[in-house]
Coordinates of C-alpha atoms and ligand atoms in Angstrom, one line a residue:
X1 CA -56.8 -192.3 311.2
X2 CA -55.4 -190.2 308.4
X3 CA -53.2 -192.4 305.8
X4 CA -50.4 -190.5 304.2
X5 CA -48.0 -191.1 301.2
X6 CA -45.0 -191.2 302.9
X7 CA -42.8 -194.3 302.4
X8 CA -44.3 -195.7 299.5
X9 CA -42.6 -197.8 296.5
X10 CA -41.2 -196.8 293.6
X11 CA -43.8 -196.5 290.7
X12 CA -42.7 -200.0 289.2
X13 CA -43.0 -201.9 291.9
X14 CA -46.5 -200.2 293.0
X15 CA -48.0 -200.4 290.0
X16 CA -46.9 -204.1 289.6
X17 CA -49.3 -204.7 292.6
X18 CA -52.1 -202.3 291.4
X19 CA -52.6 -203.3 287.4
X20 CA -53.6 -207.1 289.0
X21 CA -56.3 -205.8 290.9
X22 CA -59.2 -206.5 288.5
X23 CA -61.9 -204.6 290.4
X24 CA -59.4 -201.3 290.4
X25 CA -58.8 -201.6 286.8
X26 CA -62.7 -201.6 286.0
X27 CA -63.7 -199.1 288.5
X28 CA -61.1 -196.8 286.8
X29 CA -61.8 -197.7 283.0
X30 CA -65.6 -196.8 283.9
X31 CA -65.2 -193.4 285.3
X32 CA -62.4 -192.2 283.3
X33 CA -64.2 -193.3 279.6
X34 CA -67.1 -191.5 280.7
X35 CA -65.4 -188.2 282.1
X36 CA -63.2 -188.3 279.0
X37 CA -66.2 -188.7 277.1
X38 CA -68.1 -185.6 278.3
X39 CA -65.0 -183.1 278.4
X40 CA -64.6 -183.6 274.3
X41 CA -68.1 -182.7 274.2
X42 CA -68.0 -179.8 276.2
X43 CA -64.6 -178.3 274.7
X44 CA -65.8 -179.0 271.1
X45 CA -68.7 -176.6 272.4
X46 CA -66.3 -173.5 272.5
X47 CA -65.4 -172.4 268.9
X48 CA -62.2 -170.5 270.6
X49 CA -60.8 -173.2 272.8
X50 CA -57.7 -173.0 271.3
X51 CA -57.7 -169.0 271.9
X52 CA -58.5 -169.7 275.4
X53 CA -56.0 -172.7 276.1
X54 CA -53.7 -170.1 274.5
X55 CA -54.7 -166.7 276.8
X56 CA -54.6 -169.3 280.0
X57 CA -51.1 -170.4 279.1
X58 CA -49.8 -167.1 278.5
X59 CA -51.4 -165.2 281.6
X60 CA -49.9 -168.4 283.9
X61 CA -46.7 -168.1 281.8
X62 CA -46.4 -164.3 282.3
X63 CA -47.4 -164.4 286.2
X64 CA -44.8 -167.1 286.8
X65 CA -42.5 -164.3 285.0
X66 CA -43.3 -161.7 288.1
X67 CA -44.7 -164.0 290.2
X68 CA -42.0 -162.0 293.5
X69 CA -44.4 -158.9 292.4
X70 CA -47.7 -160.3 292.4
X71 CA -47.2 -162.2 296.1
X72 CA -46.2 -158.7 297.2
X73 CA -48.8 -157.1 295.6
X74 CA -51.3 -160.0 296.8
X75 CA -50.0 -159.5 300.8
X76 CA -50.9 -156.1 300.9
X77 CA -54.2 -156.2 299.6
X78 CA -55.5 -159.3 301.8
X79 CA -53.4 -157.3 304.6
X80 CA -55.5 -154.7 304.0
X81 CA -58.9 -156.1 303.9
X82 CA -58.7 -157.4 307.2
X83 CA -56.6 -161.0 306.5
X84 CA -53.4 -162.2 308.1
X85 CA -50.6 -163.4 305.7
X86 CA -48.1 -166.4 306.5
X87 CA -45.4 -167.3 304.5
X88 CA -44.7 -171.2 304.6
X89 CA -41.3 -172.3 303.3
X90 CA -41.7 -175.8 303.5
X91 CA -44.9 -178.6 304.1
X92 CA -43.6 -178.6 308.1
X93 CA -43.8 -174.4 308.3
X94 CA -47.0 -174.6 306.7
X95 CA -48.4 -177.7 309.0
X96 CA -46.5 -175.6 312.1
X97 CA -48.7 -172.3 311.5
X98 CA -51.9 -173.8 310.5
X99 CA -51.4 -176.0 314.1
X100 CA -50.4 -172.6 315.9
X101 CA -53.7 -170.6 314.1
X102 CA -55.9 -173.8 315.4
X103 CA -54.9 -173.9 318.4
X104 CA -54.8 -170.4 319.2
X105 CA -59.2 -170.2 319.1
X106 CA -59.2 -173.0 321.2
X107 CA -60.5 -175.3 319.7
X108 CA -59.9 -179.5 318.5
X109 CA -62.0 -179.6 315.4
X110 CA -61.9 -178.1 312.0
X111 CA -64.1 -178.9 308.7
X112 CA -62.1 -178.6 305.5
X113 CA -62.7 -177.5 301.9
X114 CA -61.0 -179.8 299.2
X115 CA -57.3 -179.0 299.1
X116 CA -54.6 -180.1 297.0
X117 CA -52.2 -178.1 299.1
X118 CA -53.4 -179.4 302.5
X119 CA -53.0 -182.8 300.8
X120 CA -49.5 -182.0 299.6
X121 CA -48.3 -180.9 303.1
X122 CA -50.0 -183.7 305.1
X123 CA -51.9 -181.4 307.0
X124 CA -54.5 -183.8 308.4
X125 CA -52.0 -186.4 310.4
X126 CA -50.2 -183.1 311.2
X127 CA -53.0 -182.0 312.9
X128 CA -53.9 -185.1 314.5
X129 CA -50.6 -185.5 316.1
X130 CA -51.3 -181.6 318.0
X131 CA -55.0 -183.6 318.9
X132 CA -57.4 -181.9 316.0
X133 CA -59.1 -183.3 314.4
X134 CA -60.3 -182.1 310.6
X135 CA -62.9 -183.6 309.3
X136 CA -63.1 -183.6 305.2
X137 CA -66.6 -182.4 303.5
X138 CA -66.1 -182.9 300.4
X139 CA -68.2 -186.0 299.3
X140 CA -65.1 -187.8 297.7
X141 CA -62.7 -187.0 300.3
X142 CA -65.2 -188.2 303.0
X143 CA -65.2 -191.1 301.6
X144 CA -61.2 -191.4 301.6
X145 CA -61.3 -190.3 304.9
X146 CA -63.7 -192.8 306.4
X147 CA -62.0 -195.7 304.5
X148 CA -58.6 -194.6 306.0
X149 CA -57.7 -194.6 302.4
X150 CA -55.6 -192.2 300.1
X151 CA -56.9 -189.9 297.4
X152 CA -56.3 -191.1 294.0
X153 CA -57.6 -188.6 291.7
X154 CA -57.5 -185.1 291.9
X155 CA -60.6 -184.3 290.7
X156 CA -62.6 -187.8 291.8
X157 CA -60.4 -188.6 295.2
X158 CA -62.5 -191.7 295.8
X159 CA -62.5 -192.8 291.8
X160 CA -61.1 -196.5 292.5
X161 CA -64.2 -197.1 294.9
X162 CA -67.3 -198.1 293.4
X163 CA -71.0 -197.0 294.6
X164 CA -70.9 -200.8 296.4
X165 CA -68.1 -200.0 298.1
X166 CA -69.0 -196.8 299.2
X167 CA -72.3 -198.0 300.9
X168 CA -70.4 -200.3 302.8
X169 CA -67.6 -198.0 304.4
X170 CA -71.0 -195.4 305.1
X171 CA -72.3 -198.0 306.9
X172 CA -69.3 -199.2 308.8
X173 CA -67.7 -196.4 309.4
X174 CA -69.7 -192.9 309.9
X175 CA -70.5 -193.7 313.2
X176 CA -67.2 -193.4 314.3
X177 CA -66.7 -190.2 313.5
X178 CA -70.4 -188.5 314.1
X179 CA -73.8 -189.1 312.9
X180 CA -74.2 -193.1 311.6
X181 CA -75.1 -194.0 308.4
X182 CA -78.9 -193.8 307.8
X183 CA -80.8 -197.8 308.3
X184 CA -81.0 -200.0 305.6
X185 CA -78.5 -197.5 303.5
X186 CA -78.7 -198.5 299.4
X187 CA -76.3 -197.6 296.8
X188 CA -78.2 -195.6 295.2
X189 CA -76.6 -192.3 294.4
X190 CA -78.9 -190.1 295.9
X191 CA -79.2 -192.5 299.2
X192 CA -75.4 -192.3 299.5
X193 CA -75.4 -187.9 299.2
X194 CA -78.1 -187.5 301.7
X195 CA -76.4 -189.9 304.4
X196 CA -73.3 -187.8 303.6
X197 CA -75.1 -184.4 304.0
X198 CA -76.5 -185.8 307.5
X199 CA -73.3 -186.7 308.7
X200 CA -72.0 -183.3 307.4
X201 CA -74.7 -181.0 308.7
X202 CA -73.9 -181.3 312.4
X203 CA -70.2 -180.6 311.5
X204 CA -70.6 -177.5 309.7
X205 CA -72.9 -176.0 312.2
X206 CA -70.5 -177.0 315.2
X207 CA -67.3 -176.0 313.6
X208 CA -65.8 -172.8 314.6
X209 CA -62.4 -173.1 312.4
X210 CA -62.8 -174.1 308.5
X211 CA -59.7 -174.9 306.4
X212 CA -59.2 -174.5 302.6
X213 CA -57.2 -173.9 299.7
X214 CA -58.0 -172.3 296.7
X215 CA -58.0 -172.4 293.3
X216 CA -57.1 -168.7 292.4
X217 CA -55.6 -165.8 294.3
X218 CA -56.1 -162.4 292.1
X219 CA -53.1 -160.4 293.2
X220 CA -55.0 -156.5 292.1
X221 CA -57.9 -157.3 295.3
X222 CA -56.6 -159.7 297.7
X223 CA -59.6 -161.9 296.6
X224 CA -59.3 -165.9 296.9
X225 CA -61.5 -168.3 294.6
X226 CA -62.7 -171.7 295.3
X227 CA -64.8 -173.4 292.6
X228 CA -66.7 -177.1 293.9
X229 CA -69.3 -178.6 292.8
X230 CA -71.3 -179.4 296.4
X231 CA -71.6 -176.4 297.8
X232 CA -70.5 -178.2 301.2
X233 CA -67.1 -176.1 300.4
X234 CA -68.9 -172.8 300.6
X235 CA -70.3 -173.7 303.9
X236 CA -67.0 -174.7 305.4
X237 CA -66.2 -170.8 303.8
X238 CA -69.1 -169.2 305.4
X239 CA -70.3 -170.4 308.5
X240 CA -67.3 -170.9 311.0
X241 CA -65.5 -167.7 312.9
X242 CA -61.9 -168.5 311.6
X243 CA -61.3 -169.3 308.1
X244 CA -57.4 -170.5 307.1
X245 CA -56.6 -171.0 303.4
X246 CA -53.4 -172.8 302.5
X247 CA -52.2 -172.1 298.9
X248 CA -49.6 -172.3 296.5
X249 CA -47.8 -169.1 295.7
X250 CA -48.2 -170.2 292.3
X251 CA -52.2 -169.8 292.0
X252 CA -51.9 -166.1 292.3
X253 CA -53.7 -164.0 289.0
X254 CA -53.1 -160.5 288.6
X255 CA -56.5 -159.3 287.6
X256 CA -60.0 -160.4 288.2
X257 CA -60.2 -160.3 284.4
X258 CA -58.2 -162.9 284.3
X259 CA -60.6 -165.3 285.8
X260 CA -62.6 -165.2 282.9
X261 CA -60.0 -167.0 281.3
X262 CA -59.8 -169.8 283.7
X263 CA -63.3 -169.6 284.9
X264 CA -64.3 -171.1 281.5
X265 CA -61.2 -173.4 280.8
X266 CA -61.5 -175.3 284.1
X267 CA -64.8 -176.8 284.3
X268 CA -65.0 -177.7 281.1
X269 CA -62.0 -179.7 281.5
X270 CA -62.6 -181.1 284.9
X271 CA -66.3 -181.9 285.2
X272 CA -67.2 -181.4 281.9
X273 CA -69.7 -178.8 282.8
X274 CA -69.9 -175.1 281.0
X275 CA -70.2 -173.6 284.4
X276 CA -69.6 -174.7 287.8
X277 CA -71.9 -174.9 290.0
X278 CA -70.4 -172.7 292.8
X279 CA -67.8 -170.2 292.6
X280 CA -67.3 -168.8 295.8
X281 CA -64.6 -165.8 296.3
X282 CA -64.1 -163.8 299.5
X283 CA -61.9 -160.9 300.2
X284 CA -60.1 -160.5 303.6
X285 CA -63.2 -160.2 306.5
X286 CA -66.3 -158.4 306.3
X287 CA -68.0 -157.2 309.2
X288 CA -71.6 -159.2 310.4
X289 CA -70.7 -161.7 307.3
X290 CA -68.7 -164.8 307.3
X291 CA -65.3 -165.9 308.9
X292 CA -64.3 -163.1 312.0
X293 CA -60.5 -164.0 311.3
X294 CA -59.1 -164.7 308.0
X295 CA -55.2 -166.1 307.4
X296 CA -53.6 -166.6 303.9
X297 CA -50.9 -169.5 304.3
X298 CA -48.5 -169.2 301.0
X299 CA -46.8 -172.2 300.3
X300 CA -43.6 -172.5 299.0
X301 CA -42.6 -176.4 299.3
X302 CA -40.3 -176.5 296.4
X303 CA -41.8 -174.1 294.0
X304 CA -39.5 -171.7 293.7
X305 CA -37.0 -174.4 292.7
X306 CA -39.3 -175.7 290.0
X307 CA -39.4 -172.0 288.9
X308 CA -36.2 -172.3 288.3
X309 CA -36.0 -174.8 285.6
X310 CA -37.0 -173.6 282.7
X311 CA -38.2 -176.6 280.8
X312 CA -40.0 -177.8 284.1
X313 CA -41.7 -174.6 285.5
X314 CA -44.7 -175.3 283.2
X315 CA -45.8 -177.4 285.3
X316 CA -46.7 -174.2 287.5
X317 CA -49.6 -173.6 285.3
X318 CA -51.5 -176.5 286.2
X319 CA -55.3 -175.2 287.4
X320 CA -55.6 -178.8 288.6
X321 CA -58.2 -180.1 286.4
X322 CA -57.5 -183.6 285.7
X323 CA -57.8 -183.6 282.1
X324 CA -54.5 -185.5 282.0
X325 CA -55.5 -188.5 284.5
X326 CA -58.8 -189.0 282.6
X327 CA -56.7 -189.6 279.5
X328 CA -54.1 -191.1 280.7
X329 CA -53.5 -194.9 279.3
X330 CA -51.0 -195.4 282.3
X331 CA -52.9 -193.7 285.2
X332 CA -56.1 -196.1 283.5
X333 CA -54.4 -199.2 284.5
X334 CA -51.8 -198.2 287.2
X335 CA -54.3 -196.3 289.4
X336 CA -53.5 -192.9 290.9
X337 CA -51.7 -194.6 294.4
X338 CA -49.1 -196.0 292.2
X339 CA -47.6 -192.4 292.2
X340 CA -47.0 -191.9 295.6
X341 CA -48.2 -188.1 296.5
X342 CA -51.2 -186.1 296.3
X343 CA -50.5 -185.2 292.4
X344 CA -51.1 -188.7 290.7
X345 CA -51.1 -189.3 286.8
X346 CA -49.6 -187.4 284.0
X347 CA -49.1 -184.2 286.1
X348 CA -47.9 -185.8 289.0
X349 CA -45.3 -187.8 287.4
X350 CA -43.7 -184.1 286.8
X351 CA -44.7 -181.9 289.5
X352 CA -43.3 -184.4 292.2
X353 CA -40.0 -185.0 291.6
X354 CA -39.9 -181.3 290.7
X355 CA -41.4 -180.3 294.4
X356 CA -39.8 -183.1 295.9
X357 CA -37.0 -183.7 293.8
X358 CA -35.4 -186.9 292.4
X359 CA -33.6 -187.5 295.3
X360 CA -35.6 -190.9 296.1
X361 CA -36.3 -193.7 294.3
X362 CA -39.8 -192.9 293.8
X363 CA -39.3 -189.9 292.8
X364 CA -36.8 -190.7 290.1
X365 CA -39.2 -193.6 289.3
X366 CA -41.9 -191.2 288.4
X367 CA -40.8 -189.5 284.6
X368 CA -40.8 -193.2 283.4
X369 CA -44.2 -193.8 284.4
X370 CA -45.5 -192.7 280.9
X371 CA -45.8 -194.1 277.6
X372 CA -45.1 -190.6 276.1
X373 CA -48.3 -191.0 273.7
X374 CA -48.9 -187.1 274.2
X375 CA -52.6 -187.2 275.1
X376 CA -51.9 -185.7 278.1
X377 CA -50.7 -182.6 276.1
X378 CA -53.3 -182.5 273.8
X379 CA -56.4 -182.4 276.6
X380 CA -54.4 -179.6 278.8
X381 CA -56.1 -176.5 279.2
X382 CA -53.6 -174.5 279.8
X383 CA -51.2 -176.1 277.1
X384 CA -48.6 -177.7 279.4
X385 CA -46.2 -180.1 277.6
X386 CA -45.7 -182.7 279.9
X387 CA -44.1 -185.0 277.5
X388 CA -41.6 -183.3 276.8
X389 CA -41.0 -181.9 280.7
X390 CA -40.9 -186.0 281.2
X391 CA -38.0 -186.3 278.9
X392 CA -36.1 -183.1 280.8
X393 CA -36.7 -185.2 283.9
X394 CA -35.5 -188.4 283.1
X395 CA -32.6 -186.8 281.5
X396 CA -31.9 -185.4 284.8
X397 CA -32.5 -188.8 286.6
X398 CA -30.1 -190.6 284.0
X399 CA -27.1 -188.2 283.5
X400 CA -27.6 -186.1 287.1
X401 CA -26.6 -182.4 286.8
X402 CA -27.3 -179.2 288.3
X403 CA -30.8 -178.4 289.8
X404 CA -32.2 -176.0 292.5
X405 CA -33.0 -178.0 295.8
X406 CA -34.7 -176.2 298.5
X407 CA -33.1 -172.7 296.9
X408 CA -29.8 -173.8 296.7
X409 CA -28.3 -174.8 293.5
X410 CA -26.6 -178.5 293.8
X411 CA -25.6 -181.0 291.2
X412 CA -27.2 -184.3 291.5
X413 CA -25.9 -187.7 291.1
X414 CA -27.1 -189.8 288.4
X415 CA -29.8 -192.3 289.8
X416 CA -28.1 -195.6 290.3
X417 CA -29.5 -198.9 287.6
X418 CA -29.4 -196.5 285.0
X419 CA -25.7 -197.5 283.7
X420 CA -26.5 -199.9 281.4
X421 CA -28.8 -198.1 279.7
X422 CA -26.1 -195.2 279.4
X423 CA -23.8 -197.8 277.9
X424 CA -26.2 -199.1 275.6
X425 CA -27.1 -194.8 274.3
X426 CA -23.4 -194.5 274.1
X427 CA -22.5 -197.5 271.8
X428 CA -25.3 -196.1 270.0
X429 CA -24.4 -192.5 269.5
X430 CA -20.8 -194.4 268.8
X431 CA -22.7 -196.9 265.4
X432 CA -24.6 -194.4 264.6
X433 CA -21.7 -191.7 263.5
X434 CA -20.5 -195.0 261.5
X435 CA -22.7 -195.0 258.8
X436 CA -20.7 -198.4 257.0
X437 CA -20.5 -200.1 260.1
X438 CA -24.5 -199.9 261.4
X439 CA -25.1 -200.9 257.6
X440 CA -22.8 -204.0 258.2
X441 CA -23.8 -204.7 261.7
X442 CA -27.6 -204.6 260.5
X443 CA -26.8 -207.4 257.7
X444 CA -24.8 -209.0 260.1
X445 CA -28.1 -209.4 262.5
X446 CA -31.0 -209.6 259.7
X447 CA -28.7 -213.0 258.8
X448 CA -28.3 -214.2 262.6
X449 CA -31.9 -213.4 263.4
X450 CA -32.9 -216.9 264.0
X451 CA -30.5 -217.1 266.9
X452 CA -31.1 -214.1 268.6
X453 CA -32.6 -214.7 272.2
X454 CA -36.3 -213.5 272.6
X455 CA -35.3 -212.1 276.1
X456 CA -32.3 -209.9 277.1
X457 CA -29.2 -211.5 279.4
X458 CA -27.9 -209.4 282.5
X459 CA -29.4 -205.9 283.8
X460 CA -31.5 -205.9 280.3
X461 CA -33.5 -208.6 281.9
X462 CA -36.4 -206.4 283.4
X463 CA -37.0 -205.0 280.1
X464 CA -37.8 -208.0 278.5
X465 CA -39.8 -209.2 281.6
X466 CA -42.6 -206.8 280.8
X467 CA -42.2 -206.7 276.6
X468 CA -41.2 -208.7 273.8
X469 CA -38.0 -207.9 272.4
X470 CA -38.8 -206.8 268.8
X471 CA -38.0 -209.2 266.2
X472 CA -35.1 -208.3 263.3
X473 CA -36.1 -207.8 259.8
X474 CA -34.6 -210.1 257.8
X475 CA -33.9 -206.8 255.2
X476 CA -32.6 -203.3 256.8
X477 CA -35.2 -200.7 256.2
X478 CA -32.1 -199.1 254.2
X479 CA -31.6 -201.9 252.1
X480 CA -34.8 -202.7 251.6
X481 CA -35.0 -198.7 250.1
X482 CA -32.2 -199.5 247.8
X483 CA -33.8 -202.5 246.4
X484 CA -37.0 -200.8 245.8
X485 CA -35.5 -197.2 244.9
X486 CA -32.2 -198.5 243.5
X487 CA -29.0 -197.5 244.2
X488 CA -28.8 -193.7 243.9
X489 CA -31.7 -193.2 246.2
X490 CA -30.9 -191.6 249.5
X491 CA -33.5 -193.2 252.6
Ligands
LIG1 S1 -51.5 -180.7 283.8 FE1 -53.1 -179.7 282.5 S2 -54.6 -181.3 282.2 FE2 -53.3 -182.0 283.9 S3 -54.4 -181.4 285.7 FE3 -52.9 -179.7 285.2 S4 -54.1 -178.3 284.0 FE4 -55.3 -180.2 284.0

C-alpha cells in the first residue's frame, strides 16, 4: 500500500529506464515550462528580489550558525504553550515516537498534511506495519497514494501523471480506500478536485489524529508555519484532537520577523503566486480551539553531519520550493524517481548523499546527476550554490576523505569505478606542468587525428556510449594564437 524508495538503482541506470518513457518526458516538459514560466514573472515583479534572496540566505546562514540555541530556545517555548517536544535522532526514532503517540489515543487512522519530512523518514509504511493507516490530503499526494506510486516533485508530487491518468486511478482506486469516485468522472480539473474533496471530507471529519510537518518553526514563540495552497492542510491542523508535527531541526527561525523574509520568497518561487493562499501557524494548544494534544517531533536524520561540512551545509537553507526541479535540464528528462529519495532534482542530488551519505551506490551516483549549467543557482531563493556543493561531493565520492557520519567523524573510501578517471586527472595534472610536452603531444594528435577512434577502449567505454568523443583540431588553440598573433604573443 505505501511505495517507498528504498532499494532503488543508482541514478544512471534509473534514469536510463526513465528518459525512454515518452509520455514521462512530455508530462514533465509541460508542467515544468509553464511553472518556470510564471516564477520569472512573478520574481521580476519584486524590484528587491535580490535584497531578499540575500536577507533569506543570511538569516538561514546565521541560524544554522546557533542553530544548538534556537532548538533550545524553540523547546521551551512550545513546552510552554502546552506542546510536547521529541527529539528524533534518526528516521526509525522518529517513525518509533510518532507510532508510540498514535497508538497511545487509540486509534488506527490519521490524515496527514504534506510533509517532506514524513516522506524522508518513511513514515507511512512505518505506520502501516504498527496497523494505521494515514491517509494523505493533499491533492497531489492523494493521487501518489492511490496509484501506490512515489512522489516525484516536491512541490507537484504527482507531476509525471497527466489529468488522463489521474481520472483513471480516481476511478479505480478511491473506493478502496473510502468514498468511490463520483459516476461518469471527466478529466476536467475541476471534476477531478471535487471527487477528491468528497473522498476527503468524510476523512477529516472522522479523524481524531492529524500529522504534519512544517515549513517554519520561529524559535522567539514556539509557533510552527505551514503554507499550502488547498486548505485541506489546515483542516488536517484544525479539526482532529491530536495534532503531531514532524520537522527538521533545521526549519527553526528566530523571529517572527523573519517570516517576512521567507513569506514572500517562497511562493513566488514555488507556485508563482505573490501570496499563498493559506498560511496557517499555531502555537502549542489553546483551550476550546483546535488540536487537545500537540507534539513537536525534531528530526535529526543526518543533519547535524551536513552541518558539519562547510561547503555542504547550504544545503540547510533549502525552504523547499522547487525552483531548482522546474529548471532543471536533468530532472526535465530524467524525472524526479530517477533520484531515489523524497528530495529529487537539483537539491536532492545534494542533500541525499549529505543525509544519507555516499556510502551506497546511489548515493554516490547522485552529484554526477547534473550538467553543472548553474540554473539551479541562479532561480534559488535563498542563494544556495549547488553547483558548486556538487563538485565538493563528487570530490568526496572520487578521492574519499573525512566526513561526519551519524556524528562520528570517519574517513570514507573512495567509491569504487572511479580509478580510471583518477588516472586520467593525474596524467593530466602530470602534461599539464609540462608546458613543451602538451605543446608536442597536441601536434602530435592534431597530425594523427584521422586515426583516432570515435569511441574510447576499456573502462572509458561508458563515456562514449552516451556522447561523442570530441573531435581534434587539426591546429592547437595555442598554435593557432601564434599564427594569428605571432610569435611573441602569450595565449
Ligand atoms: S535548493 Fe533552492 S531552489 Fe531548490 S528547492 Fe531548495 S530553496 Fe528551492
Amino acid at each position: 500500500m505505501n511505495a517507498t524508495y528504498l532499494g532503488m538503482p543508482a541514478f544512471p541506470r534509473a534514469a536510463a529506464v526513465s528518459t525512454r518513457d515518452e509520455r514521462l518526458r512530455g508530462n514533465l516538459r509541460h508542467a515544468t515550462h509553464t511553472i518556470r514560466a510564471k516564477r520569472a514573472s512573478a520574481v521580476a515583479e519584486l524590484a528587491d528580489w535580490p535584497a531578499l534572496r540575500a536577507a533569506g540566505a543570511a538569516l538561514k546562514d546565521r541560524t544554522l550558525r546557533h542553530l544548538d540555541h534556537y532548538l533550545e530556545q524553540l523547546e521551551a517555548a512550545v513546552t510552554a504553550a502546552g506542546g510536547r517536544v521529541h527529539w528524533a535522532v534518526d528516521a526509525d526514532d522518529a517513525n518509533r515516537i510518532v507510532t508510540e503517540l498514535v497508538r497511545a489515543t487509540g486509534e488506527t487512522e490519521v490524515v496527514k498534511v504534506k510533509s517532506m519530512a514524513t516522506q524522508e523518514i518513511g513514515l507511512n509504511a512505518a505506520l502501516a506495519e504498527a496497523g494505521i493507516s494515514a491517509y494523505e490530503t493533499d491533492l497531489a499526494e492523494l493521487i501518489v497514494q492511490l496509484a501506490e506510486d512515489l512522489p516525484s516533485h516536491l512541490l507537484v508530487p504527482a507531476i509525471h501523471r497527466n489529468r488522463g491518468e489521474i481520472r483513471d486511478i480516481f476511478r479505480r482506486e478511491m473506493s478502496r480506500w473510502g468514498r468511490a469516485a463520483p459516476e461518469g468522472l471527466t478529466d476536467r480539473p475541476a471534476d477531478l478536485a471535487e471527487a477528491a474533496r468528497l473522498h476527503l471530507r468524510e476523512k477529516f471529519l472522522r479523524a481524531k489524529v492529524g500529522v504534519s510537518g512544517a515549513n517554519f518553526m520561529v524559535a522567539e514563540t514556539g509557533t510552527l508555519v505551514v503554507v499550502e495552497s488547498e486548505g485541506n492542510g489546515r483542516m488536517c491542523l484544525t479539526l482532529p484532537e491530536t495534532l503531531i508535527s514532524v520537522v527538521g531541526i533545521e526549519k527553526t527561525v528566530p523571529t517572527w520577523q523573519d517570516l517576512e523574509v521567507f513569506l514572500q520568497l517562497l511562493p513566488r518561487s514555488s507556485t508563482a503566486e505573490r501570496m499563498n493562499p493559506y498560511t496557517s501557524t499555531w502555537t502549542g494548544t489553546t483551550d476550546e480551539d483546535g488540536p487537545r494534544d500537540f507534539h513537536l517531533v525534531l528530526l535529526d536524520n543526518g543533519r547535524t553531519d551536513t552541518l558539519a561540512d562547510t561547503v555542504g551545509r547550504q544545503a540547510l537553507r533549502c525552504i523547499r520550493c522547487s525552483a531548482c526541479l522546474n529548471v532543471c535540464p536533468v530532472y526535465e528528462r530524467a524525472g524526479g524517481h530517477a533520484y531515489g529519495s523524497a528530495y529529487p532534482g537539483p537539491i536532492g542530488a545534494i542533500l541525499s548523499p549529505q543525509l544519507r551519505s555516499t556510502a551506497s551506490e546511489l548515493d554516490a551516483s547522485l552529484p554526477f546527476a547534473s550538467s553543472l549549467c548553474g540554473a539551479c543557482y541562479e532561480v534559488c531563493p535563498v542563494a544556495i550554490d549547488i553547483p558548486e556543493v556538487l563538485v565538493h561531493l563528487r570530490e568526496r565520492v572520487v578521492e574519499g576523505g573525512p566526513a561526519t557520519v551519524r556524528g562520528e567523524k570517519v574517513v570514507l573510501r573512495p567509491a569504487k569505478g572511479h580509478a580510471a578517471e583518477r588516472a586520467a586527472m593525474r596524467a593530466a595534472g602530470w602534461a599539464f606542468q609540462r608546458p613543451g610536452l602538451l605543446r608536442a603531444g597536441q601536434r602530435l594528435a592534431g597530425r594523427t587525428r584521422r586515426l583516432h577512434p570515435r569511441r574510447l577502449p576499456g573502462p572509458g567505454r561508458a563515456w562514449t556510449d552516451t556522447r561523442d568523443l570530441p573531435a581534434v583540431p587539426q591546429e592547437s588553440f595555442r598554435d593557432w594564437w601564434q599564427r594569428t598573433r605571432g610569435q611573441g604573443a602569450a595565449p
